Coordinates of C-alpha atoms and ligand atoms in Angstrom, one line a residue:
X1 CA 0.0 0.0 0.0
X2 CA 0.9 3.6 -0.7
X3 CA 1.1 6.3 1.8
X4 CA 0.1 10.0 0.9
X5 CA -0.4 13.1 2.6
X6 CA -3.3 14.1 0.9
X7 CA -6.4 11.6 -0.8
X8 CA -8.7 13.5 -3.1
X9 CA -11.1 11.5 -4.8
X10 CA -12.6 13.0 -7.8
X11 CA -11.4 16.0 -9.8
X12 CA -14.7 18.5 -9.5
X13 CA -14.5 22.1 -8.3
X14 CA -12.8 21.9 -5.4
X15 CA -10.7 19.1 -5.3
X16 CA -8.4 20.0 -7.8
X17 CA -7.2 23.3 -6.7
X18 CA -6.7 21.5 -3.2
X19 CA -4.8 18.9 -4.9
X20 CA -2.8 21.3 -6.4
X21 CA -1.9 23.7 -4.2
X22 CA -1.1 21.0 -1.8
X23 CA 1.3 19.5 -3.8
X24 CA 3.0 22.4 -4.7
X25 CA 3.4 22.6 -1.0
X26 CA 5.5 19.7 -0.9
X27 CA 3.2 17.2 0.2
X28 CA 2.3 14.0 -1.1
X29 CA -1.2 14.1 -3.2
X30 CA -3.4 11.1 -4.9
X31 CA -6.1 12.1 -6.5
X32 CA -8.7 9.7 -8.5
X33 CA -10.7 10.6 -11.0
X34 CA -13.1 7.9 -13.1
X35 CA -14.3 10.2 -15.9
X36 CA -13.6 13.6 -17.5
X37 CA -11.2 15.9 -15.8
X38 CA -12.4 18.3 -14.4
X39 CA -16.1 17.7 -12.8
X40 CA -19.2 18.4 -14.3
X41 CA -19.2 22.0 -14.2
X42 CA -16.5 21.9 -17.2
X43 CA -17.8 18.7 -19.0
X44 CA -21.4 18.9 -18.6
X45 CA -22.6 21.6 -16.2
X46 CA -21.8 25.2 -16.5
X47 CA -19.6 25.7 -19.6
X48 CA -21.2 23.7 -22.0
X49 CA -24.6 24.9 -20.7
X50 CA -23.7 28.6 -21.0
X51 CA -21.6 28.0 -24.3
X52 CA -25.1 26.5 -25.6
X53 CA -27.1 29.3 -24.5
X54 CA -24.7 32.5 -25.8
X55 CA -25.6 30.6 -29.0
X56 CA -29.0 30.3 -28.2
X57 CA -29.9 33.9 -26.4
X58 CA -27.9 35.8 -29.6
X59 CA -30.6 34.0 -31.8
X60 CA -33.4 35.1 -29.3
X61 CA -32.2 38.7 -29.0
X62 CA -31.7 38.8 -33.1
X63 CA -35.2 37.3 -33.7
X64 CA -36.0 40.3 -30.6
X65 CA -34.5 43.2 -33.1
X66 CA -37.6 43.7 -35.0
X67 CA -39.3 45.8 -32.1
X68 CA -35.7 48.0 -32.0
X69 CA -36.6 48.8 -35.5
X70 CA -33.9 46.7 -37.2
X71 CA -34.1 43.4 -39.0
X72 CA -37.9 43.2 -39.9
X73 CA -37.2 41.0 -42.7
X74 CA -34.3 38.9 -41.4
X75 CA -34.5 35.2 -40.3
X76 CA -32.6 33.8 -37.8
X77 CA -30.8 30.7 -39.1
X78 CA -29.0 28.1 -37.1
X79 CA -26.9 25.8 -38.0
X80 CA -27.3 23.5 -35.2
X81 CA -24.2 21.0 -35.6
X82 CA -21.8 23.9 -35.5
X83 CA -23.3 25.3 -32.6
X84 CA -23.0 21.9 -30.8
X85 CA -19.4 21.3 -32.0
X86 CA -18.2 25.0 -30.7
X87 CA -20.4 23.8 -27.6
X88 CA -18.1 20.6 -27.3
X89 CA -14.7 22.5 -27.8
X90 CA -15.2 23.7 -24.1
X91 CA -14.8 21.0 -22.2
X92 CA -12.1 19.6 -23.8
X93 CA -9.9 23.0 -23.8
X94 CA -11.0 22.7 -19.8
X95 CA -10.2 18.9 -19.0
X96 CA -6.8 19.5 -20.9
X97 CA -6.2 22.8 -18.8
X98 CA -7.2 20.4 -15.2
X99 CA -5.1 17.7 -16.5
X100 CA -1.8 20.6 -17.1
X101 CA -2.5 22.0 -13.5
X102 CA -2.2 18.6 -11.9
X103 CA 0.9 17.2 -13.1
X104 CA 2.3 20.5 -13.4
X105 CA 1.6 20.8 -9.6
X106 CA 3.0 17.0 -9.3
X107 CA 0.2 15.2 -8.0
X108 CA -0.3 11.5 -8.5
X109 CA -3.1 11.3 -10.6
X110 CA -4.5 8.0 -11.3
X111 CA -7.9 7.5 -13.7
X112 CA -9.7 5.3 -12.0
X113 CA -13.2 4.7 -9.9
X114 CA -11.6 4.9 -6.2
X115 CA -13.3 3.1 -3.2
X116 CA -12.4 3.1 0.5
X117 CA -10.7 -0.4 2.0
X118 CA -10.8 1.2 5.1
X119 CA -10.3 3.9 7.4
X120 CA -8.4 6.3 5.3
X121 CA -7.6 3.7 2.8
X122 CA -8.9 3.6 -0.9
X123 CA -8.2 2.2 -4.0
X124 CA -9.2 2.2 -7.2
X125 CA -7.2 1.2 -11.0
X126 CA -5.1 -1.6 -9.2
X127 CA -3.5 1.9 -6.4
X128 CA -4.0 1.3 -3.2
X129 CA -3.1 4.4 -1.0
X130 CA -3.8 5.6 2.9
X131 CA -3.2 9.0 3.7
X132 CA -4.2 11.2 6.9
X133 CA -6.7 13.0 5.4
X134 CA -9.0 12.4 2.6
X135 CA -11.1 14.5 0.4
X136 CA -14.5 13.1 -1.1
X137 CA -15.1 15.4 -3.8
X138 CA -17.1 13.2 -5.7
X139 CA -20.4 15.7 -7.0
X140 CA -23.6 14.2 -8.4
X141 CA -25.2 12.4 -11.1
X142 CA -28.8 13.1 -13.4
X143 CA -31.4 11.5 -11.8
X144 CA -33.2 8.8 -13.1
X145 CA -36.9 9.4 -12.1
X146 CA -39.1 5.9 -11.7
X147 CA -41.3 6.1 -14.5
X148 CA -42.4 2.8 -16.3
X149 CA -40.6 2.4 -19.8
X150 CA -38.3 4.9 -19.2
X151 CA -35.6 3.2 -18.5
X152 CA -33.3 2.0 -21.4
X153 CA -34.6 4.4 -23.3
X154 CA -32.5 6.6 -25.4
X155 CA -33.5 9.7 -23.5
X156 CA -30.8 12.6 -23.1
X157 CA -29.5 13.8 -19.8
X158 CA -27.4 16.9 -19.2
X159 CA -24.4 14.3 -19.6
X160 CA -25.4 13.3 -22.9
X161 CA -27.1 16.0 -24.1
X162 CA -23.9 17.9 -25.6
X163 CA -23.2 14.9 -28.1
X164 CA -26.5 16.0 -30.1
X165 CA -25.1 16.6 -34.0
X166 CA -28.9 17.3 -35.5
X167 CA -31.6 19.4 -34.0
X168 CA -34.4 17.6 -32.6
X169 CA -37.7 18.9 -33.7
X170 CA -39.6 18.0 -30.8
X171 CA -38.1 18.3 -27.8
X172 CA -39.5 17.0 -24.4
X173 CA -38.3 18.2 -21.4
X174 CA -38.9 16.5 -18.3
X175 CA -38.5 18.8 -15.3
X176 CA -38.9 22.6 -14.8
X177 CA -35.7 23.5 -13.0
X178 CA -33.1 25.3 -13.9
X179 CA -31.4 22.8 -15.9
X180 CA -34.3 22.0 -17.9
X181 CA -35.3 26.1 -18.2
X182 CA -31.9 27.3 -19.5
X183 CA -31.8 24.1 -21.9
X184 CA -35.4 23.8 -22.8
X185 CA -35.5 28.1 -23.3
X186 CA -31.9 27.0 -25.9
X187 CA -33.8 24.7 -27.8
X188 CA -36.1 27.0 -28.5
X189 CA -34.5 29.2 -29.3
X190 CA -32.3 27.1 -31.9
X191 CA -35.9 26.4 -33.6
X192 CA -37.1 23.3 -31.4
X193 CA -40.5 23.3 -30.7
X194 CA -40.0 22.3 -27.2
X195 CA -42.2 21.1 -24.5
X196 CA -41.5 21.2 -20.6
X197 CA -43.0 19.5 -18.3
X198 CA -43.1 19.4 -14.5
X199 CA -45.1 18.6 -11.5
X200 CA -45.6 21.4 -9.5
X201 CA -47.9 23.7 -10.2
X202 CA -45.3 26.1 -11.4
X203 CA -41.5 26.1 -13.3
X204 CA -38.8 26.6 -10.9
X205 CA -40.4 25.8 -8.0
X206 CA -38.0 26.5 -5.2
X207 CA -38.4 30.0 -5.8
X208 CA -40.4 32.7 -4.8
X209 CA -43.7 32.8 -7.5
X210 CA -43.4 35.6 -8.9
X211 CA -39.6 34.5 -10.3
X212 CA -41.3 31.4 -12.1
X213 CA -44.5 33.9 -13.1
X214 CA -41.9 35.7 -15.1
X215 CA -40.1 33.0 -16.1
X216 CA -43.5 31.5 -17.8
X217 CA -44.3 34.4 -19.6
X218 CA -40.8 34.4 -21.2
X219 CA -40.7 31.1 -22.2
X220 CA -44.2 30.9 -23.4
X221 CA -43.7 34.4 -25.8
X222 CA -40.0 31.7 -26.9
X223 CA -42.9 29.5 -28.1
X224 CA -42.2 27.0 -25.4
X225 CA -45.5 25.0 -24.3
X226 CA -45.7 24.4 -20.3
X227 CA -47.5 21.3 -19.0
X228 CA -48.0 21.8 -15.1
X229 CA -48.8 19.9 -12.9
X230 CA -48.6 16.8 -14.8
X231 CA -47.7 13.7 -14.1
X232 CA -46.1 11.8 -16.5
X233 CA -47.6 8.0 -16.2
X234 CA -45.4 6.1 -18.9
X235 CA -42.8 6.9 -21.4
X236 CA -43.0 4.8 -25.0
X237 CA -40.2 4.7 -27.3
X238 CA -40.2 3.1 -30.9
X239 CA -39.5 4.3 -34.5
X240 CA -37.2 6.9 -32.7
X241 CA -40.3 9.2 -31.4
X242 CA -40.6 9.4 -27.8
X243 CA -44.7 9.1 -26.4
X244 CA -45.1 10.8 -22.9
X245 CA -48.3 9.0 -21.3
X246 CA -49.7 11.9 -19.0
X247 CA -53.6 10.1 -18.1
X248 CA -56.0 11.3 -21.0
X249 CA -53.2 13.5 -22.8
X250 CA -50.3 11.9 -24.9
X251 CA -47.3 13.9 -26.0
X252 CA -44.5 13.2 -28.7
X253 CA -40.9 14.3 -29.1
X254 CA -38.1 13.5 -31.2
X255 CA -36.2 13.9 -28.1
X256 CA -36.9 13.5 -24.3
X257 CA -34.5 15.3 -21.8
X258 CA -34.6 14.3 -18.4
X259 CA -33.6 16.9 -16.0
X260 CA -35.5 15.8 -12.4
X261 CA -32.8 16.6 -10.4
X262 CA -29.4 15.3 -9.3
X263 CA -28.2 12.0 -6.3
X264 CA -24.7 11.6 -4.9
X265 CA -22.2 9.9 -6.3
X266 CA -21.9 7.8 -3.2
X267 CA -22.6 4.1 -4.2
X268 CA -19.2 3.1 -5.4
X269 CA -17.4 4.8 -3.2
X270 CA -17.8 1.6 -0.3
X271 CA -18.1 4.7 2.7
X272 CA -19.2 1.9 5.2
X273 CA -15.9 0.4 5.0
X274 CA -14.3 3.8 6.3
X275 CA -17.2 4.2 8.2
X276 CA -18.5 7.5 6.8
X277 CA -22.1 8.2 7.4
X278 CA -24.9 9.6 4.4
X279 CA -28.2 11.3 5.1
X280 CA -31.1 9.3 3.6
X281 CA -30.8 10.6 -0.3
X282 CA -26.6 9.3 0.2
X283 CA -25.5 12.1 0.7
X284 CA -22.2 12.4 2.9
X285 CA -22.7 13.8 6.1
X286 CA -20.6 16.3 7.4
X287 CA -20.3 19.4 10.1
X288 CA -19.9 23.4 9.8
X289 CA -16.1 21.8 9.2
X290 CA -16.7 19.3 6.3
X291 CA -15.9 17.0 8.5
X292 CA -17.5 13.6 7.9
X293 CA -18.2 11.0 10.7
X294 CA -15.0 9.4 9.6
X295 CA -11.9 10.7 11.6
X296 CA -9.8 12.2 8.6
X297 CA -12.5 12.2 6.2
X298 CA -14.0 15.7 4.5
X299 CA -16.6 16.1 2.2
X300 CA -17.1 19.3 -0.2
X301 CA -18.8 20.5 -2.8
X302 CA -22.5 18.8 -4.3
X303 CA -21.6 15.3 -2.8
X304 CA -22.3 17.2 1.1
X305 CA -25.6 18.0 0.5
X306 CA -25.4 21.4 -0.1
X307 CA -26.4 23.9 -2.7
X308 CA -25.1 22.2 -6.2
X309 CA -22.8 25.4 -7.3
X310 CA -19.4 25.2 -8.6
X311 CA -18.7 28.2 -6.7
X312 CA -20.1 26.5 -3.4
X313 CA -17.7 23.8 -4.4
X314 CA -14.5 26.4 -5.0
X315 CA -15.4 28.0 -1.6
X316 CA -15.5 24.8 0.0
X317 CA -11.6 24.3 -0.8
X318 CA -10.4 27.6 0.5
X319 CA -12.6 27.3 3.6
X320 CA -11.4 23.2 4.3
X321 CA -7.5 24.7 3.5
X322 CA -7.9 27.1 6.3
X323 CA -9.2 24.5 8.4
X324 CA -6.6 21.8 7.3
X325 CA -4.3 24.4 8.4
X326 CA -5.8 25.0 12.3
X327 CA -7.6 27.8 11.3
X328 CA -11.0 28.4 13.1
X329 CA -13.1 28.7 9.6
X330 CA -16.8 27.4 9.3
X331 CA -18.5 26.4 6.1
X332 CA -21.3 28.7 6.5
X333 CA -20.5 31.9 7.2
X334 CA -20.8 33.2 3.8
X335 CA -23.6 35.2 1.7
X336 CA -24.5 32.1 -0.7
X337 CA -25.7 33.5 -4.7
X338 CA -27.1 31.5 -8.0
X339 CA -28.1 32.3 -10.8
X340 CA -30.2 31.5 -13.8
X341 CA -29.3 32.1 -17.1
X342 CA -32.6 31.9 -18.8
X343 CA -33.3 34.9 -20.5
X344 CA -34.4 37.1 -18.5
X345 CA -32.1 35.6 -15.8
X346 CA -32.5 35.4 -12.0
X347 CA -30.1 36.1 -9.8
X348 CA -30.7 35.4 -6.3
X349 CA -28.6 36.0 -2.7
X350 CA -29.4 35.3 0.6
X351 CA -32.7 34.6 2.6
X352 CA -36.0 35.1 0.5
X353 CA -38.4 36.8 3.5
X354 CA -40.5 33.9 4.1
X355 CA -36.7 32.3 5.3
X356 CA -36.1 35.6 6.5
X357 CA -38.9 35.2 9.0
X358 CA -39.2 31.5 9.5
X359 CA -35.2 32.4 10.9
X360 CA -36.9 34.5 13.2
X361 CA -35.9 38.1 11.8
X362 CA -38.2 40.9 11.8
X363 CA -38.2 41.4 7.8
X364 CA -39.1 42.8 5.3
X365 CA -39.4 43.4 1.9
X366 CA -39.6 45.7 -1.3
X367 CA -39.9 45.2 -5.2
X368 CA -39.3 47.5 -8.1
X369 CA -40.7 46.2 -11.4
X370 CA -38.0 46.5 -14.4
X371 CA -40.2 49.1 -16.3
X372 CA -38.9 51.7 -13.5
X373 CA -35.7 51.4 -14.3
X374 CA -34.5 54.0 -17.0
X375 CA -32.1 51.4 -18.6
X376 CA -34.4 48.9 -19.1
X377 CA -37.2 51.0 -20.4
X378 CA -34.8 52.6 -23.6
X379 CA -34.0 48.9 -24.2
X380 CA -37.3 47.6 -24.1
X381 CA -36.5 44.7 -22.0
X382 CA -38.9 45.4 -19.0
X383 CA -39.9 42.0 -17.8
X384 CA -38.5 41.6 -14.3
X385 CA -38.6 42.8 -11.2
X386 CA -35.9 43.9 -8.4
X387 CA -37.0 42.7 -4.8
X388 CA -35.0 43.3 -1.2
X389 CA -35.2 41.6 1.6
X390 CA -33.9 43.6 4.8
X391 CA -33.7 43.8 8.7
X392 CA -36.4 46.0 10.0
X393 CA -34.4 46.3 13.3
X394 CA -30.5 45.9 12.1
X395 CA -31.5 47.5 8.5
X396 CA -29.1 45.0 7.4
X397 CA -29.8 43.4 3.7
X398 CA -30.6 40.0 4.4
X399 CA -31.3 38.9 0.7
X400 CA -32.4 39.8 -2.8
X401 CA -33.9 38.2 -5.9
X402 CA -33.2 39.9 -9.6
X403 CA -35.3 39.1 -12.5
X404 CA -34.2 40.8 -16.1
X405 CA -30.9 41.1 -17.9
X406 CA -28.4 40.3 -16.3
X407 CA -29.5 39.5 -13.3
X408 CA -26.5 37.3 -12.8
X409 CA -24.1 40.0 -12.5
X410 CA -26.0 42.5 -10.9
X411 CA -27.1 40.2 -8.0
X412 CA -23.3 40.9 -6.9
X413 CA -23.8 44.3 -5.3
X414 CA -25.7 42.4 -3.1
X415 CA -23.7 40.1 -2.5
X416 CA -21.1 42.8 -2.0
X417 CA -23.1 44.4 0.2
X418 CA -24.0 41.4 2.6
X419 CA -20.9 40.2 3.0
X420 CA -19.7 43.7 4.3
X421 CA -22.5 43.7 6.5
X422 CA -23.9 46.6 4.9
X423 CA -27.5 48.4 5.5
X424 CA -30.3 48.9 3.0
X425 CA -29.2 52.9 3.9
X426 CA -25.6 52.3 2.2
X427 CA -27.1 50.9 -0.7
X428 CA -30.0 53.9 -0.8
X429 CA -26.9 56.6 -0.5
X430 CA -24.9 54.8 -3.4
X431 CA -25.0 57.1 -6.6
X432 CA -25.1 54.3 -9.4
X433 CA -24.2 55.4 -12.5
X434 CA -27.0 56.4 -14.9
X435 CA -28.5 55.3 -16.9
X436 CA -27.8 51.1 -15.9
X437 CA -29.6 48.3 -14.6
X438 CA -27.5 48.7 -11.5
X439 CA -28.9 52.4 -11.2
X440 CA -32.4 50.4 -10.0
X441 CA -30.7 49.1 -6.8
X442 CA -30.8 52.2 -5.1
X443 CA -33.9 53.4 -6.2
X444 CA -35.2 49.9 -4.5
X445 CA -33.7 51.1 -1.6
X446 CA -35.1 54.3 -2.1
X447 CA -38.8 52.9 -1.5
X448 CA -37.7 51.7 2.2
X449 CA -36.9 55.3 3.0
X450 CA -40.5 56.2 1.8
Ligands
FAD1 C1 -26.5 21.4 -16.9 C2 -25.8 22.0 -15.7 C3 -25.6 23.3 -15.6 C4 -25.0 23.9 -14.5 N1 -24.7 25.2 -14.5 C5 -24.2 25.7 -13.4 C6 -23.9 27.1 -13.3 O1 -24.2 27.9 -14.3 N2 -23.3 27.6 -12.2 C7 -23.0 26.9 -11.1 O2 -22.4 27.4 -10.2 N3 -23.2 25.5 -11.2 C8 -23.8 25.0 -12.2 N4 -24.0 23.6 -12.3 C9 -23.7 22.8 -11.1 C10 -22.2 22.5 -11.0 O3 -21.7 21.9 -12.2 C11 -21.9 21.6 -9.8 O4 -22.4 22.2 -8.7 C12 -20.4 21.5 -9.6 O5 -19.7 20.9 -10.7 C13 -20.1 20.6 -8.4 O6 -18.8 20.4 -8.2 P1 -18.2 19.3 -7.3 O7 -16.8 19.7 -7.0 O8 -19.1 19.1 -6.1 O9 -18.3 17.9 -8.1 P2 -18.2 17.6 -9.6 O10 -17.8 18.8 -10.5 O11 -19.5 16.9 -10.0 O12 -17.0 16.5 -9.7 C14 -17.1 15.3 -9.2 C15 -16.1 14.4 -9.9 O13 -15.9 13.2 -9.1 C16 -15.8 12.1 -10.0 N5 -16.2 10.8 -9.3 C17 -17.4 10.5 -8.8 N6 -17.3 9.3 -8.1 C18 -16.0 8.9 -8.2 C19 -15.3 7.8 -7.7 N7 -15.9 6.9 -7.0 N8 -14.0 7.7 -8.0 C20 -13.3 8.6 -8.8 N9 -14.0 9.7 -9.2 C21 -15.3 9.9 -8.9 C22 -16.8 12.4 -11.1 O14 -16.4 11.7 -12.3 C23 -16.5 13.9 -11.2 O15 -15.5 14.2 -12.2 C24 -24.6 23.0 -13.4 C25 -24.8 21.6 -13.5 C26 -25.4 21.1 -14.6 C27 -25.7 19.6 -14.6

């Protein structure tokens, strides 16, 4: 057996650069990876998903030109198997980048599913190392929901979905998440007629409902056909068509793209024989200090059950670094933001208020609809809405929710703002430059002042 200083098992956000910067430190490093280098975010998560979609919004916001007076007679045409094969150049330029940083760092990388063989012990391709501390960094999988005739189906997953060379006409999409929303919106807007489906009553159901009332009117005026509330009894496939049973109503697609949600990567992994615990969905268990039940054991990123962002993921490393090196850091001190990059996006920070007030703060909270802000009335993109959530006793901000163009990047003075500790009063004295979306973040403010 091998002896390391360091066991990080699977290359995703955070594990790598702990790998690495490790290692360049002196110290010993394994790491195991069993597919792509490089996690999901590079392969199939974020950068394929946003390569797709600058693609995919550039045809929305062409096809959008006519009311700006330009193009009346144009037609958007998209040649799909290009867009997929610039899509596909991403993660390979990443995984090649991961790959560089790893050996160039001198870390002991071996391609291989790793289990434990005991307490701090795994192995995986034939290596069998022990090490005092080990990193599970493993992320998660699609989920495969239990629907009869679905499985062994060709249906496409957010793995899989980036090896599509033709354009589907029909699309269906299973699931209004984000996942399916920024996809399904894509498809769309490449010329699929696209169908989504989902159960709830409403897409993107974790959030607050005016986000996903927005949302639906955006992807409804993309042509894209919503099916709440629906359960989807059976799934057919034959002569390449996909047939959605839904009790009474039957749909067809060339295409079916399951995206339900995400589970652990935790089966292979044997954690019983190192003795580390998982919550009932598998997913490791750990304290404020990623520390599993397993003496020596850490868990970051999607795999601890926490919000699935690579960022989250990222953070996770600094934070467990600190802690690795006696520092008194926790994993939840921090003003957590995500985004959606639909079109209008959503960018989110913090507590929403029913949070707010369910953690027992006196809050509050005000909204400014898009059409108030200057910037986004000349461009004529006024659906969306700014919302704060504050203190009424502290007058700190606790959270906020952006709806509209670029949402994403303006969610960031908030986030700026909360992690300084800031009041809604800074924010309301800010001069923001006019005329921008971020000029609408003080006038929010504005309206607590009366
Ligand atoms: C379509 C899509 C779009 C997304 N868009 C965004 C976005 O815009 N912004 C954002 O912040 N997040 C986004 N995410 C989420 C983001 O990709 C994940 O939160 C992030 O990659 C999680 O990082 P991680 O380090 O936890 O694990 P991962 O990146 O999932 O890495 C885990 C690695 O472990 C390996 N592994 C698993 N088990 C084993 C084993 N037993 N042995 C060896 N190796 C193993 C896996 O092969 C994988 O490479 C998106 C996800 C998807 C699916």
């Amino acid at each position: 057996m091998e002896s390391a200083d360091l066991i990080v098992i699977g290359s995703g956000q955070g594990g790598v650069p702990l790998a690495a910067e490790w290692a360049q430190q002196g110290r010993r490093v394994v790491l195991f990876e069993r597919g792509a280098l490089g996690g999901t975010c590079v392969n199939t998560g974020c950068t394929p998903s946003k390569a797709f979609l600058a693609s995919a919004h550039a045809a929305g916001r062409a096809r959008k030109a006519e009311r700006l007076g330009l193009g009346v007679r144009a037609e958007v045409t998209v040649d799909f198997a290009a867009v997929m094969e610039r899509v596909r150049g991403y993660p390979e330029a990443s995984s090649r980048g991961v790959e560089g940083r790893l050996k160039k760092a001198g870390v002991r990388l071996v391609r291989a599913e790793a289990r434990f063989v005991g307490e701090r012990r795994v192995e995986g391709g034939g290596v069998r190392v022990q090490a005092p501390v080990v990193l599970i960094d493993t992320g998660t999988s699609p989920l495969e929901p239990e629907i009869p005739g679905l499985a062994g189906t060709p249906y496409l997953t957010s793995d899989n979905f980036w090896e599509l060379r033709e354009r589907p006409e029909r699309v269906l999409v299973l699931g209004g998440g984000y996942v399916g929303l920024e996809l399904g919106q894509g498809l769309a807007r490449l010329g699929c007629a696209v169908h989504v489906l989902d159960r709830n009553d409403r897409v993107l159901a974790r959030e607050e409902p005016e986000v996903s009332e927005v949302l639906q009117e955006a992807l409804e005026a993309d042509g894209v056909k919503l099916h709440l509330r629906s359960k989807v009894r059976a799934v057919r496939y034959g002569r390449q068509r996909f047939t959605l049973e839904l009790g009474g109503e039957r749909l067809e697609g060339d295409a079916l793209l399951v995206a339900t949600g995400r589970r652990p990567n935790t089966e292979a992994l044997r954690l019983e024989a190192a003795g580390v615990e998982t919550d009932e969905r598998g997913f490791v268990k750990t304290d404020d200090q990623f520390r599993t039940s397993a003496e020596g054991v850490y868990a970051i990123g999607d795999v601890a059950g926490q919000p699935q962002f690579t960022h989250v993921s990222w953070e996770d490393h600094r934070r467990l670094k600190a802690i690795l090196a006696g520092e008194d850091r926790r994993r939840d001190d921090r003003a957590l933001g995500y985004a959606v990059f639909t079109d209008p996006q959503v960018g989110r920070v913090g507590l929403t208020l029913e949070q707010a007030r369910r953690k027992g703060h006196d809050a509050r909270a005000v909204d400014l609809p898009l059409e108030k802000v200057a910037r986004a009335w000349e461009t004529g993109e006024t659906l969306g809405f700014y919302r704060m959530v504050v203190d009424r006793q502290t007058e700190r901000i606790l959270g906020a929710t952006l709806v509209g163009p670029e949402a994403a990047e303006l969610v960031h003075v908030f986030l700026a703002h909360m992690e300084a500790g800031s009041t809604w009063r800074r924010l309301e004295q800010s001069v923001h430059i006019h005329p921008t979306l971020a000029e609408g973040l003080p006038s929010l403010a504005r309206k607590l002042a009366g």
